[in-house]
Short mmCIF file of C-alpha atoms and ligand atoms in Angstrom, two decimals:
data_model
loop_
_atom_site.label_atom_id
_atom_site.label_comp_id
_atom_site.label_asym_id
_atom_site.label_seq_id
_atom_site.Cartn_x
_atom_site.Cartn_y
_atom_site.Cartn_z
CA UNK Q 1 25.86 -8.27 -8.70
CA UNK Q 2 27.84 -5.25 -7.89
CA UNK Q 3 29.77 -5.02 -4.68
CA UNK Q 4 29.20 -1.13 -4.69
CA UNK Q 5 25.39 -1.58 -3.84
CA UNK Q 6 24.58 -1.60 -0.14
CA UNK Q 7 23.55 -4.88 1.31
CA UNK Q 8 19.90 -3.88 2.01
CA UNK Q 9 17.87 -6.41 0.13
CA UNK Q 10 17.85 -10.40 -0.21
CA UNK Q 11 17.70 -10.23 -3.91
CA UNK Q 12 16.65 -13.10 -6.23
CA UNK Q 13 19.06 -13.78 -8.89
CA UNK Q 14 17.21 -12.63 -11.97
CA UNK Q 15 17.49 -9.43 -14.03
CA UNK Q 16 14.45 -8.35 -15.90
CA UNK Q 17 15.04 -6.42 -19.24
CA UNK Q 18 11.32 -5.83 -20.50
CA UNK Q 19 7.90 -6.30 -19.70
CA UNK Q 20 4.41 -6.22 -21.42
CA UNK Q 21 1.10 -6.51 -19.51
CA UNK Q 22 1.30 -8.97 -16.69
CA UNK Q 23 4.49 -10.65 -18.41
CA UNK Q 24 8.26 -9.87 -17.89
CA UNK Q 25 11.00 -11.26 -19.62
CA UNK Q 26 14.75 -11.59 -18.13
CA UNK Q 27 18.09 -11.13 -19.95
CA UNK Q 28 18.06 -14.95 -21.07
CA UNK Q 29 14.65 -14.61 -22.84
CA UNK Q 30 12.75 -16.44 -19.90
CA UNK Q 31 9.18 -15.28 -19.64
CA UNK Q 32 7.48 -14.79 -16.33
CA UNK Q 33 3.87 -13.90 -15.00
CA UNK Q 34 4.04 -11.18 -12.78
CA UNK Q 35 1.67 -11.64 -9.73
CA UNK Q 36 3.32 -9.07 -7.71
CA UNK Q 37 3.41 -5.84 -9.86
CA UNK Q 38 6.39 -4.34 -8.20
CA UNK Q 39 4.54 -5.05 -4.66
CA UNK Q 40 1.17 -3.18 -5.65
CA UNK Q 41 3.00 -0.61 -7.88
CA UNK Q 42 2.49 -1.53 -11.54
CA UNK Q 43 -1.26 -1.53 -11.37
CA UNK Q 44 -1.59 -0.96 -15.03
CA UNK Q 45 0.93 -3.72 -15.90
CA UNK Q 46 4.14 -3.14 -17.84
CA UNK Q 47 4.51 -0.55 -20.81
CA UNK Q 48 0.72 0.25 -20.68
CA UNK Q 49 0.33 2.47 -23.96
CA UNK Q 50 -1.73 5.31 -22.48
CA UNK Q 51 0.91 5.63 -19.58
CA UNK Q 52 3.97 5.42 -21.69
CA UNK Q 53 2.64 8.24 -24.02
CA UNK Q 54 1.68 10.48 -21.11
CA UNK Q 55 5.19 10.14 -19.59
CA UNK Q 56 6.94 10.42 -22.78
CA UNK Q 57 5.00 13.74 -23.88
CA UNK Q 58 5.62 15.23 -20.44
CA UNK Q 59 9.31 14.45 -20.28
CA UNK Q 60 9.40 16.10 -23.81
CA UNK Q 61 7.72 19.22 -22.38
CA UNK Q 62 8.66 19.78 -18.72
CA UNK Q 63 10.12 17.11 -16.10
CA UNK Q 64 10.77 19.30 -13.15
CA UNK Q 65 10.09 22.80 -11.81
CA UNK Q 66 10.14 23.89 -7.98
CA UNK Q 67 7.43 23.93 -5.96
CA UNK Q 68 7.93 27.76 -5.34
CA UNK Q 69 6.08 28.03 -8.78
CA UNK Q 70 2.44 26.77 -9.50
CA UNK Q 71 2.59 23.45 -11.36
CA UNK Q 72 -0.44 22.84 -13.53
CA UNK Q 73 -0.28 19.07 -13.41
CA UNK Q 74 -0.01 19.06 -9.61
CA UNK Q 75 -3.10 21.13 -9.39
CA UNK Q 76 -4.79 18.90 -11.72
CA UNK Q 77 -3.78 15.72 -9.97
CA UNK Q 78 -4.99 17.38 -6.47
CA UNK Q 79 -8.41 18.08 -7.93
CA UNK Q 80 -8.88 14.58 -9.29
CA UNK Q 81 -7.85 12.97 -5.97
CA UNK Q 82 -10.12 15.22 -4.09
CA UNK Q 83 -12.97 14.74 -6.59
CA UNK Q 84 -12.47 11.00 -6.36
CA UNK Q 85 -12.18 10.63 -2.53
CA UNK Q 86 -14.23 13.54 -1.27
CA UNK Q 87 -11.21 15.05 0.70
CA UNK Q 88 -10.11 18.77 0.31
CA UNK Q 89 -6.36 19.21 0.12
CA UNK Q 90 -3.36 17.19 -0.96
CA UNK Q 91 0.25 17.44 -0.23
CA UNK Q 92 2.62 15.30 -2.79
CA UNK Q 93 6.14 13.61 -2.01
CA UNK Q 94 7.74 10.94 -3.58
CA UNK Q 95 6.85 7.51 -1.51
CA UNK Q 96 4.63 5.85 0.95
CA UNK Q 97 6.99 6.46 4.14
CA UNK Q 98 6.86 10.21 3.11
CA UNK Q 99 3.26 10.49 2.78
CA UNK Q 100 3.12 9.07 6.28
CA UNK Q 101 5.82 11.36 7.72
CA UNK Q 102 3.37 14.20 6.46
CA UNK Q 103 0.36 12.42 8.07
CA UNK Q 104 2.22 12.30 11.28
CA UNK Q 105 3.24 15.87 11.36
CA UNK Q 106 -0.13 17.07 10.62
CA UNK Q 107 -1.45 14.90 13.55
CA UNK Q 108 1.28 16.56 15.96
CA UNK Q 109 0.55 20.08 14.42
CA UNK Q 110 -2.95 19.47 15.07
CA UNK Q 111 -2.51 18.47 18.60
CA UNK Q 112 -0.22 21.26 19.59
CA UNK Q 113 -2.60 23.66 17.90
CA UNK Q 114 -5.39 22.16 20.44
CA UNK Q 115 -2.82 22.55 23.49
CA UNK Q 116 -1.87 18.79 23.87
CA UNK Q 117 1.44 18.86 25.05
CA UNK Q 118 2.85 15.47 23.93
CA UNK Q 119 0.73 14.44 20.96
CA UNK Q 120 0.48 10.84 20.71
CA UNK Q 121 -0.91 8.43 17.68
CA UNK Q 122 -2.56 5.25 18.20
CA UNK Q 123 -0.73 2.70 15.74
CA UNK Q 124 -1.37 -1.16 15.23
CA UNK Q 125 0.18 -4.31 15.82
CA UNK Q 126 1.61 -5.90 12.59
CA UNK Q 127 1.28 -2.52 10.78
CA UNK Q 128 3.76 -1.35 8.14
CA UNK Q 129 4.44 2.45 7.46
CA UNK Q 130 7.69 2.70 6.17
CA UNK Q 131 11.63 2.91 6.74
CA UNK Q 132 12.30 6.48 7.90
CA UNK Q 133 12.86 6.85 11.80
CA UNK Q 134 9.10 8.15 12.37
CA UNK Q 135 7.51 5.73 10.24
CA UNK Q 136 9.61 2.75 11.39
CA UNK Q 137 8.74 3.62 14.84
CA UNK Q 138 5.12 3.70 13.94
CA UNK Q 139 5.37 0.16 12.42
CA UNK Q 140 4.17 -2.60 14.35
CA UNK Q 141 7.10 -5.33 13.46
CA UNK Q 142 10.16 -5.14 15.76
CA UNK Q 143 12.26 -6.81 12.93
CA UNK Q 144 12.11 -3.24 11.13
CA UNK Q 145 13.01 -1.34 14.22
CA UNK Q 146 15.68 -3.38 15.81
CA UNK Q 147 19.05 -1.70 15.83
CA UNK Q 148 17.54 1.74 15.09
CA UNK Q 149 16.75 2.84 18.61
CA UNK Q 150 16.32 5.35 20.01
CA UNK Q 151 12.85 5.23 18.35
CA UNK Q 152 10.59 8.32 17.45
CA UNK Q 153 8.41 8.77 20.63
CA UNK Q 154 4.61 9.49 20.50
CA UNK Q 155 3.10 6.08 19.34
CA UNK Q 156 1.12 3.66 21.33
CA UNK Q 157 0.46 0.32 19.97
CA UNK Q 158 -2.83 -1.65 20.14
CA UNK Q 159 -3.96 -4.99 18.30
CA UNK Q 160 -5.40 -4.52 14.82
CA UNK Q 161 -8.95 -4.93 14.41
CA UNK Q 162 -9.75 -4.52 18.10
CA UNK Q 163 -11.99 -1.59 19.01
CA UNK Q 164 -12.11 -2.22 22.56
CA UNK Q 165 -8.29 -1.76 22.78
CA UNK Q 166 -8.60 1.60 21.16
CA UNK Q 167 -11.32 2.63 23.57
CA UNK Q 168 -9.32 1.62 26.59
CA UNK Q 169 -6.52 3.64 25.21
CA UNK Q 170 -8.77 6.65 25.02
CA UNK Q 171 -9.73 6.37 28.87
CA UNK Q 172 -6.01 6.29 29.93
CA UNK Q 173 -4.23 8.77 27.70
CA UNK Q 174 -5.44 12.26 27.12
CA UNK Q 175 -2.46 13.20 24.83
CA UNK Q 176 -3.87 11.00 21.92
CA UNK Q 177 -4.64 13.07 18.55
CA UNK Q 178 -5.04 10.49 15.88
CA UNK Q 179 -5.20 6.86 14.77
CA UNK Q 180 -3.22 5.61 11.94
CA UNK Q 181 -4.14 2.46 10.29
CA UNK Q 182 -4.35 0.64 7.38
CA UNK Q 183 -7.85 -0.61 6.15
CA UNK Q 184 -6.22 -3.94 5.15
CA UNK Q 185 -2.79 -4.78 6.58
CA UNK Q 186 -0.45 -5.64 3.59
CA UNK Q 187 3.01 -6.38 4.85
CA UNK Q 188 1.57 -7.90 8.03
CA UNK Q 189 -0.02 -10.88 6.00
CA UNK Q 190 -2.93 -9.58 4.02
CA UNK Q 191 -5.11 -9.06 7.44
CA UNK Q 192 -8.71 -7.99 6.97
CA UNK Q 193 -10.94 -6.73 9.56
CA UNK Q 194 -13.42 -9.49 10.24
CA UNK Q 195 -16.34 -7.43 10.66
CA UNK Q 196 -15.95 -5.70 7.10
CA UNK Q 197 -16.91 -2.14 7.31
CA UNK Q 198 -17.45 -2.22 11.18
CA UNK Q 199 -13.80 -1.63 12.15
CA UNK Q 200 -13.26 1.54 10.19
CA UNK Q 201 -16.87 2.83 11.24
CA UNK Q 202 -15.98 2.12 14.85
CA UNK Q 203 -12.76 3.87 14.65
CA UNK Q 204 -14.52 6.82 12.93
CA UNK Q 205 -16.98 6.91 15.91
CA UNK Q 206 -14.19 6.83 18.62
CA UNK Q 207 -12.33 9.42 16.76
CA UNK Q 208 -15.13 11.69 16.41
CA UNK Q 209 -16.17 11.49 19.97
CA UNK Q 210 -12.45 12.47 21.23
CA UNK Q 211 -11.60 14.82 18.55
CA UNK Q 212 -8.84 12.85 17.10
CA UNK Q 213 -7.84 12.43 13.38
CA UNK Q 214 -8.52 9.02 11.62
CA UNK Q 215 -5.57 8.72 9.41
CA UNK Q 216 -5.64 5.82 6.68
CA UNK Q 217 -2.48 4.44 5.23
CA UNK Q 218 -3.68 3.36 1.96
CA UNK Q 219 -0.25 3.36 0.38
CA UNK Q 220 -0.93 -0.40 -0.64
CA UNK Q 221 -4.77 -0.83 -0.61
CA UNK Q 222 -5.21 2.51 -2.37
CA UNK Q 223 -5.67 3.04 -6.21
CA UNK Q 224 -8.29 0.52 -7.13
CA UNK Q 225 -6.39 -2.34 -5.41
CA UNK Q 226 -9.36 -3.61 -3.21
CA UNK Q 227 -11.90 -2.97 -5.97
CA UNK Q 228 -12.60 0.84 -5.11
CA UNK Q 229 -10.37 3.58 -5.70
CA UNK Q 230 -9.71 3.75 -2.02
CA UNK Q 231 -10.26 1.02 0.40
CA UNK Q 232 -12.31 3.35 2.75
CA UNK Q 233 -14.71 3.64 0.20
CA UNK Q 234 -16.20 0.25 0.83
CA UNK Q 235 -17.23 1.30 4.48
CA UNK Q 236 -19.41 4.63 4.00
CA UNK Q 237 -17.14 6.74 6.28
CA UNK Q 238 -14.26 9.19 5.43
CA UNK Q 239 -10.94 9.54 7.06
CA UNK Q 240 -9.33 12.77 7.91
CA UNK Q 241 -6.18 11.95 6.34
CA UNK Q 242 -5.44 9.31 3.71
CA UNK Q 243 -1.87 8.49 2.59
CA UNK Q 244 -1.18 7.12 -1.16
CA UNK Q 245 1.98 6.11 -3.15
CA UNK Q 246 2.67 2.62 -4.43
CA UNK Q 247 0.04 2.34 -7.38
CA UNK Q 248 -0.45 6.10 -7.76
CA UNK Q 249 2.29 6.67 -10.43
CA UNK Q 250 2.38 3.17 -11.65
CA UNK Q 251 6.24 2.99 -11.26
CA UNK Q 252 6.93 6.82 -11.44
CA UNK Q 253 7.67 7.80 -7.83
CA UNK Q 254 5.03 9.84 -6.15
CA UNK Q 255 3.45 10.09 -2.82
CA UNK Q 256 0.27 11.93 -1.54
CA UNK Q 257 -1.05 12.83 1.73
CA UNK Q 258 -4.59 13.65 1.30
CA UNK Q 259 -6.60 15.67 3.99
CA UNK Q 260 -9.99 16.80 4.99
CA UNK Q 261 -11.43 19.56 7.08
CA UNK Q 262 -9.41 20.70 9.95
CA UNK Q 263 -6.57 18.42 9.07
CA UNK Q 264 -6.39 19.88 5.36
CA UNK Q 265 -5.95 23.21 6.93
CA UNK Q 266 -3.29 22.46 9.46
CA UNK Q 267 -0.11 22.91 7.52
CA UNK Q 268 0.87 26.58 6.71
CA UNK Q 269 3.76 27.97 4.47
CA UNK Q 270 6.95 26.92 5.94
CA UNK Q 271 5.58 23.62 7.96
CA UNK Q 272 6.44 21.10 5.39
CA UNK Q 273 7.84 20.56 1.86
CA UNK Q 274 9.55 18.53 -0.73
CA UNK Q 275 11.95 19.08 -3.66
CA UNK Q 276 10.78 16.81 -6.12
CA UNK Q 277 7.21 16.02 -4.74
CA UNK Q 278 4.45 16.51 -7.09
CA UNK Q 279 6.67 17.33 -10.10
CA UNK Q 280 5.05 17.58 -13.71
CA UNK Q 281 6.50 14.13 -14.57
CA UNK Q 282 5.21 12.20 -11.47
CA UNK Q 283 1.77 13.92 -11.62
CA UNK Q 284 1.45 13.23 -15.31
CA UNK Q 285 1.92 9.49 -14.46
CA UNK Q 286 -0.53 9.70 -11.69
CA UNK Q 287 -3.16 11.48 -14.18
CA UNK Q 288 -2.41 8.76 -16.69
CA UNK Q 289 -2.88 6.14 -14.11
CA UNK Q 290 -6.25 7.32 -12.82
CA UNK Q 291 -7.59 8.06 -16.46
CA UNK Q 292 -6.79 4.25 -17.40
CA UNK Q 293 -8.33 2.96 -14.23
CA UNK Q 294 -11.68 4.80 -15.00
CA UNK Q 295 -11.59 4.20 -18.68
CA UNK Q 296 -10.73 0.41 -18.44
CA UNK Q 297 -12.96 -0.11 -15.44
CA UNK Q 298 -10.45 -1.36 -13.15
CA UNK Q 299 -11.95 -0.76 -9.93
CA UNK Q 300 -14.82 -3.12 -10.91
CA UNK Q 301 -12.53 -5.59 -12.48
CA UNK Q 302 -10.23 -5.64 -9.37
CA UNK Q 303 -13.21 -6.59 -7.29
CA UNK Q 304 -14.58 -9.34 -9.61
CA UNK Q 305 -11.21 -10.98 -10.45
CA UNK Q 306 -9.99 -10.95 -6.81
CA UNK Q 307 -13.15 -12.83 -5.74
CA UNK Q 308 -12.81 -15.13 -8.85
CA UNK Q 309 -9.01 -15.95 -7.83
CA UNK Q 310 -10.08 -16.35 -4.33
CA UNK Q 311 -12.75 -18.70 -5.00
CA UNK Q 312 -10.44 -20.65 -7.61
CA UNK Q 313 -7.79 -20.73 -4.91
CA UNK Q 314 -10.17 -22.22 -2.43
CA UNK Q 315 -11.39 -24.83 -4.72
CA UNK Q 316 -7.88 -25.95 -5.53
CA UNK Q 317 -6.77 -26.00 -1.88
CA UNK Q 318 -10.03 -27.87 -0.66
CA UNK Q 319 -8.95 -30.75 1.53
CA UNK Q 320 -5.12 -29.93 1.10
CA UNK Q 321 -3.54 -29.99 4.64
CA UNK Q 322 -1.20 -27.00 5.49
CA UNK Q 323 -3.28 -24.54 3.67
CA UNK Q 324 -4.79 -22.46 6.54
CA UNK Q 325 -6.98 -19.77 4.55
CA UNK Q 326 -7.31 -17.94 1.41
CA UNK Q 327 -8.33 -14.48 1.92
CA UNK Q 328 -8.60 -11.34 -0.23
CA UNK Q 329 -9.85 -7.68 -0.42
CA UNK Q 330 -9.99 -7.21 -4.20
CA UNK Q 331 -6.41 -8.04 -5.63
CA UNK Q 332 -4.88 -7.92 -2.44
CA UNK Q 333 -4.83 -11.72 -1.75
CA UNK Q 334 -3.37 -13.90 0.93
CA UNK Q 335 -2.80 -17.65 1.11
CA UNK Q 336 -1.77 -18.48 4.74
CA UNK Q 337 -0.03 -21.58 5.22
CA UNK Q 338 0.59 -23.51 8.33
CA UNK Q 339 4.26 -23.07 8.11
CA UNK Q 340 7.10 -20.72 7.04
CA UNK Q 341 7.28 -20.60 3.14
CA UNK Q 342 9.79 -17.89 2.08
CA UNK Q 343 11.22 -20.66 0.01
CA UNK Q 344 8.35 -20.60 -2.33
CA UNK Q 345 9.38 -17.28 -3.89
CA UNK Q 346 12.43 -18.89 -5.37
CA UNK Q 347 10.57 -22.04 -6.28
CA UNK Q 348 7.96 -19.80 -8.03
CA UNK Q 349 10.61 -17.82 -9.67
CA UNK Q 350 12.14 -20.91 -11.17
CA UNK Q 351 8.86 -21.84 -12.48
CA UNK Q 352 8.22 -18.49 -14.08
CA UNK Q 353 6.06 -16.93 -11.56
CA UNK Q 354 6.83 -13.78 -9.53
CA UNK Q 355 4.91 -13.99 -6.03
CA UNK Q 356 5.71 -12.63 -2.45
CA UNK Q 357 5.66 -14.26 1.00
CA UNK Q 358 5.08 -12.06 3.97
CA UNK Q 359 4.54 -12.39 7.60
CA UNK Q 360 6.65 -15.65 7.30
CA UNK Q 361 3.81 -17.81 6.26
CA UNK Q 362 1.40 -15.84 4.06
CA UNK Q 363 1.76 -16.03 0.09
CA UNK Q 364 0.84 -12.58 -0.96
CA UNK Q 365 -0.37 -12.05 -4.26
CA UNK Q 366 -0.81 -8.27 -5.72
CA UNK Q 367 -1.24 -8.59 -9.51
CA UNK Q 368 -1.61 -5.90 -12.01
CA UNK Q 369 -5.04 -4.59 -11.93
CA UNK Q 370 -5.07 -5.50 -15.77
CA UNK Q 371 -4.80 -9.24 -15.32
CA UNK Q 372 -7.25 -11.06 -17.52
CA UNK Q 373 -9.15 -13.97 -16.24
CA UNK Q 374 -7.23 -16.59 -18.61
CA UNK Q 375 -3.93 -14.94 -16.99
CA UNK Q 376 -5.52 -15.37 -13.53
CA UNK Q 377 -6.24 -19.23 -14.34
CA UNK Q 378 -2.60 -19.56 -15.31
CA UNK Q 379 -1.69 -18.00 -11.94
CA UNK Q 380 -3.97 -20.49 -9.94
CA UNK Q 381 -2.73 -23.54 -11.99
CA UNK Q 382 0.94 -22.60 -11.47
CA UNK Q 383 0.74 -21.57 -7.90
CA UNK Q 384 -1.53 -24.53 -6.69
CA UNK Q 385 1.04 -26.89 -8.19
CA UNK Q 386 3.89 -25.37 -6.44
CA UNK Q 387 2.20 -25.28 -3.06
CA UNK Q 388 1.01 -28.64 -3.41
CA UNK Q 389 4.61 -29.81 -3.96
CA UNK Q 390 6.01 -27.61 -1.42
CA UNK Q 391 3.53 -28.98 1.35
CA UNK Q 392 4.11 -32.69 0.47
CA UNK Q 393 7.85 -32.30 0.93
C1 PLP I 1 4.89 0.18 0.89
C2 PLP I 1 4.27 0.63 2.13
C3 PLP I 1 4.66 1.97 2.79
C4 PLP I 1 6.05 2.41 2.60
O1 PLP I 1 6.10 2.72 1.10
P1 PLP I 1 7.62 3.38 0.50
O2 PLP I 1 7.45 4.04 -0.78
O3 PLP I 1 8.31 2.15 0.48
O4 PLP I 1 8.20 4.41 1.55
C5 PLP I 1 3.81 2.32 3.98
N1 PLP I 1 2.65 1.85 4.26
C6 PLP I 1 2.26 0.79 3.61
C7 PLP I 1 0.93 0.17 3.98
C8 PLP I 1 2.84 0.31 2.44
O5 PLP I 1 2.54 -1.03 1.96
#
């Protein structure tokens, strides 16, 4: 490992050299089953032919031009995203935190436009919104913030999945302009609202009553991950702002802040921008990703396979003490243990399996959307053996 890389990651000692579908190979030729997909990025798996072709052709034609010109691929991707979501306008950037920065700026400008002096956004415990100063300040995890104070002001925090806590803030604070929330918390431990659609519906009502923007961070939950193109589509409501990134470009960096109604009209020329955001190459990757999801029926597949994995995991862990719950929203899958289990990442790697552990004790699986049931069976077999071994020690 180079001494010239900043020491920002606890890295596993493996270097991958190629991939195909849900499989990866390291430089020694060892094969791995990928149940992480670059943290919900490689939805189409590795080396998807449609994606590879689209990127190759676009790179040969035009990789980048400035946003001071019109960009055909960007316009097309914006149209597709709005058609799919029922939203109105898109701002393109390069990552999830940047998409959330755009959302936060929209909320503040929206507030100032209404004469709110100190526009404030409600955010949640255990949330994750990114690593820039504003998004780490919005994030509900002290570990992400510590050492980087002073934090950005203008956020109030409430427990996730607690509508009364939001109503209470509404009574106390006249500076609130928006709520920013993940429909399913990813980094926080695959936290799914108890009452299904009720939580987002309730937030929608509160936001409407007070003239606040409902802003959904779908950076992880979006792009078919939970079994619909966007997680909010399970609920019957629409947000005012939705942020996307991870799965959108299948590995080519792209982020999007998608807005509706007044939120879509808030930015005016000069208010926001990005050099790379929405360049032809990234947008070609986005379009190829959406094409593949539609042509291969990956939304319905993610829903079905996620539920199947949940059932299979629940069955193999039946009566195993140490496993607290198995939960999923499509292919966002969490297996909560009664003890810290970060060690499992390394043990799984040694057994040829890529997984993640988050919130100390939750095994997080975010497999490629293209995983087959046979591959999922292999995942269940290998992971259950590892977890039982780990718990018995
Ligand atoms: C990963 C993630 C982000 C941050 O995305 P980056 O591309 O790493 O900046 C923001 N929100 C959620 C919900 C995420 O999962």
